[in-house]
């Protein structure tokens, strides 16, 4: 939540800084800029997050079926729990739909959100349903922490930087839709039904993860958040970044909506093969943490200019 | 949450029933149709709810200042916790605002929501901020239960029916705005800055409350929810209903957005004066629970036709 990419869409300069400053002052239960609030209530250590998706900002109804819109919105929120290695327990789904939407489609939105929750062991606890002129879903998620949360701020120079899965599929799908063509089916699936990496996050925590973030804004943008929170530089070797088969050249670096995990692990970590055996998912070393600030992307030793930070369309 | 008045705006008959059936099947952590989900996590008994407010459905930006819009949205969600006698601990605020909204106004929305939370001992734990073509706020609330929750379903024939505060102010304000006139200042305040009755709810629980609901849809509409959940009839004497000084004849019966509490208490309850001394707020006996179903409103012994259930404009 409170993504920089989204804040920056509200306006440049002083106003943007003012909003961020106020948000940070109000929201004090997580690390600054972290994905989740972590709170102890009656001895239970809980993680909370919320993710708002709005038609024509985060999705278009012509691109996705209602079931997929519901799934995707819930998965985006659940992914915030993965980022701190919390186990999802329940979700609340607030829906806004136009008055002329058939009830069947509203039911499908809900079923989609419930499906994403069930997939990771969570239940739908409730929600709200109101009229709105566009479809919107806000999903609040509640998770339990078995151990300490993994924050964005724990990385140190010398740590290795790893990423789960293959990147670039969702952006390839988005770009196809925006060109007016039908996306590659595998890329479309990555956009429409992302899988929050909940069990994978717990495994990474148990294998020494020092800092972690989920890739909602894109590899380079989210690496910059990790770098800022940990006061380090993320050095990424573009040639190592695992590419989705349908991805264009810059999609894996710049494309958002991945919901894979970017994680800093001790340099000595060498259990990636175990991870892949357990989850059927690549875990790939893409760089390292260094002294400094920001993100440095190289390809075969040459600096790569990363043109844009991912923005919702 | 999941208010009948809002569901019914989505369409009549089969579709409406289908949505309700699915919602109820998905949302299993509260009583059917109850305001909150109540869940035990690691031994902590917690209540969750969420309330979505959309510009031009729940408020108009010309009527309220951003600070008031934020306050009102958070208060509406917090009032769901009052309905089960939970103590608010934290809120998550998801905001959608047009791209051209000044950051200052966004900050005021947040400050308003934070103010309503602080007023009842809760903190802002986080949220989300995205672009949208209209202003919208979804507030998820988390509360702790000191004892058993008070459900809608616990009333029995013979119980007395009581209401906190004075009714009709918010509807009087709404009607003035809709006529294009400026509302009475006291009525306006009731609409713009409702006070969730948190401490009052705990007091009522401790004094034997058997069933309770917050008045978001209006006295008669919410009494019908209480009646349905408890399988009783609510008999209301209109002449006893405490009227806000600015309220028109039917406002106290039909007007929504009150956020007062309607509570079934044992017939022998006689501590209303203590309640008023403690909270500076009337607690008024307005009727009784009877064998039967639905709501019967009488005035000086004559049956009163209540023309409409409160709908968001």
Coordinates of C-alpha atoms in Angstrom, one line a residue, chain A residues 1-3 6-7 9-11 15-16 18-19 22-23 25-30 36-37 39-46 48-54 57-58 89 92-104 106-108 110-111 114 118 123-134 136 138-145 311-313, chain B residues 1-3 6-7 9-11 15-16 18-19 22-23 25-30 36-37 39-46 48-54 57-58 89 92-104 106-108 110-111 114 118 123-134 136 138-145 311-313:
Chain A
X1 CA 0.0 0.0 0.0
X2 CA 0.9 3.7 -0.2
X3 CA 2.9 3.1 -3.4
X6 CA 0.5 6.0 -7.1
X7 CA 1.4 9.0 -4.9
X9 CA 0.3 10.5 -9.9
X10 CA -1.3 13.0 -7.6
X11 CA 1.1 15.8 -8.5
X15 CA 2.1 18.6 -2.6
X16 CA 3.3 15.0 -3.1
X18 CA 3.1 16.8 1.9
X19 CA 0.8 13.8 1.3
X22 CA 1.1 13.1 6.5
X23 CA 0.4 9.5 5.5
X25 CA 2.7 10.4 10.4
X26 CA -0.7 8.9 10.5
X27 CA 0.3 5.3 9.6
X28 CA 2.8 4.4 12.3
X29 CA 2.2 0.7 12.7
X30 CA 4.6 -0.6 10.0
X36 CA 1.9 -3.9 5.9
X37 CA 1.1 -2.6 9.3
X39 CA 0.4 -4.8 15.3
X40 CA 0.2 -6.9 18.5
X41 CA -3.3 -7.3 19.8
X42 CA -4.0 -9.3 22.9
X43 CA -0.7 -11.2 22.3
X44 CA -1.5 -12.0 18.6
X45 CA 1.0 -10.5 16.1
X46 CA -1.0 -9.5 13.1
X48 CA -2.9 -5.6 8.0
X49 CA -2.9 -4.1 4.5
X50 CA -5.4 -2.8 2.0
X51 CA -5.4 -2.4 -1.7
X52 CA -7.8 -0.4 -3.8
X53 CA -8.4 -1.2 -7.5
X54 CA -10.4 1.1 -9.7
X57 CA -6.9 2.9 -13.5
X58 CA -6.0 -0.7 -12.5
X89 CA -6.3 -15.4 7.6
X92 CA -12.8 -7.9 3.7
X93 CA -14.0 -7.0 0.3
X94 CA -15.7 -3.6 -0.4
X95 CA -17.3 -3.5 -3.9
X96 CA -18.6 -0.5 -5.8
X97 CA -20.6 -1.4 -9.0
X98 CA -22.8 0.6 -11.4
X99 CA -26.5 0.3 -10.6
X100 CA -27.1 -1.5 -13.9
X101 CA -24.6 -4.3 -13.3
X102 CA -26.3 -7.6 -13.3
X103 CA -26.2 -9.4 -9.9
X104 CA -24.6 -12.4 -11.5
X106 CA -21.3 -8.9 -8.9
X107 CA -21.4 -12.4 -7.5
X108 CA -18.5 -13.3 -9.9
X110 CA -16.9 -11.7 -5.1
X111 CA -16.2 -15.3 -6.1
X114 CA -12.8 -15.4 -2.4
X118 CA -8.9 -19.6 -0.4
X123 CA -11.5 -16.7 4.3
X124 CA -13.8 -13.9 3.3
X125 CA -14.9 -12.4 6.6
X126 CA -17.2 -9.7 5.2
X127 CA -17.3 -6.6 3.1
X128 CA -19.5 -3.8 1.8
X129 CA -21.4 -3.4 -1.5
X130 CA -22.5 0.0 -2.8
X131 CA -23.4 1.7 -6.0
X132 CA -20.6 3.5 -7.9
X133 CA -20.2 4.9 -11.4
X134 CA -17.2 2.6 -12.1
X136 CA -14.0 -0.6 -7.7
X138 CA -11.0 -2.4 -2.0
X139 CA -9.6 -5.5 -0.3
X140 CA -8.4 -5.3 3.3
X141 CA -6.3 -8.3 4.4
X142 CA -5.5 -9.7 7.8
X143 CA -2.6 -12.1 8.4
X144 CA -0.8 -13.7 11.3
X145 CA 2.9 -13.7 11.8
X311 CA 2.6 3.8 -13.7
X312 CA -0.9 2.6 -13.7
X313 CA -2.3 3.5 -17.1
Chain B
X1 CA -21.8 -3.6 6.2
X2 CA -23.8 -5.5 3.6
X3 CA -26.8 -3.3 4.1
X6 CA -27.6 -0.9 -0.6
X7 CA -28.1 -4.4 -1.9
X9 CA -30.3 -0.7 -5.1
X10 CA -28.6 -3.2 -7.3
X11 CA -31.8 -4.6 -8.7
X15 CA -30.6 -11.1 -8.7
X16 CA -30.7 -9.3 -5.4
X18 CA -28.6 -14.3 -5.4
X19 CA -26.1 -11.6 -4.4
X22 CA -23.5 -15.6 -2.2
X23 CA -22.4 -12.8 0.2
X25 CA -22.1 -17.9 2.0
X26 CA -18.7 -16.2 1.6
X27 CA -18.9 -14.1 4.7
X28 CA -19.2 -16.6 7.5
X29 CA -17.4 -15.0 10.4
X30 CA -20.3 -12.9 11.8
X36 CA -19.0 -7.1 12.0
X37 CA -17.1 -10.3 11.5
X39 CA -12.8 -13.9 14.7
X40 CA -10.5 -15.4 17.3
X41 CA -6.8 -15.1 16.2
X42 CA -4.1 -16.5 18.4
X43 CA -6.5 -16.1 21.4
X44 CA -7.4 -12.5 20.6
X45 CA -11.1 -11.9 19.9
X46 CA -11.3 -9.4 17.2
X48 CA -13.7 -6.5 11.6
X49 CA -15.8 -4.4 9.4
X50 CA -15.5 -2.2 6.3
X51 CA -17.5 0.7 5.0
X52 CA -17.2 2.2 1.5
X53 CA -18.4 5.7 0.8
X54 CA -18.6 7.1 -2.7
X57 CA -23.8 8.3 -3.5
X58 CA -23.0 8.8 0.2
X89 CA -8.0 -0.3 17.8
X92 CA -7.0 1.3 7.3
X93 CA -8.1 4.0 4.9
X94 CA -8.2 3.5 1.2
X95 CA -8.7 6.7 -0.7
X96 CA -9.5 7.3 -4.4
X97 CA -9.2 10.9 -5.5
X98 CA -9.3 12.7 -8.9
X99 CA -5.8 13.3 -10.3
X100 CA -6.4 17.1 -10.2
X101 CA -7.2 17.2 -6.5
X102 CA -4.7 19.3 -4.6
X103 CA -2.6 17.3 -2.1
X104 CA -3.8 19.6 0.7
X106 CA -6.2 14.7 0.2
X107 CA -4.3 15.4 3.4
X108 CA -7.5 16.8 4.9
X110 CA -7.0 11.6 5.8
X111 CA -6.9 14.0 8.8
X114 CA -7.7 10.0 11.6
X118 CA -8.6 9.1 17.6
X123 CA -5.0 4.6 15.3
X124 CA -4.6 4.9 11.5
X125 CA -2.5 1.8 10.7
X126 CA -2.2 2.4 7.0
X127 CA -4.1 2.5 3.8
X128 CA -3.9 3.0 0.0
X129 CA -4.2 6.0 -2.2
X130 CA -5.1 5.8 -5.9
X131 CA -6.5 7.9 -8.7
X132 CA -10.2 7.7 -9.3
X133 CA -12.7 9.8 -11.2
X134 CA -14.7 10.5 -8.0
X136 CA -14.1 7.5 -2.6
X138 CA -13.1 2.7 2.1
X139 CA -12.4 2.4 5.8
X140 CA -11.6 -1.0 7.3
X141 CA -11.8 -1.1 11.1
X142 CA -10.3 -3.5 13.6
X143 CA -11.7 -3.8 17.2
X144 CA -11.1 -5.9 20.2
X145 CA -13.9 -7.5 22.2
X311 CA -31.9 4.9 0.4
X312 CA -28.7 6.6 -0.4
X313 CA -29.5 9.4 -2.8

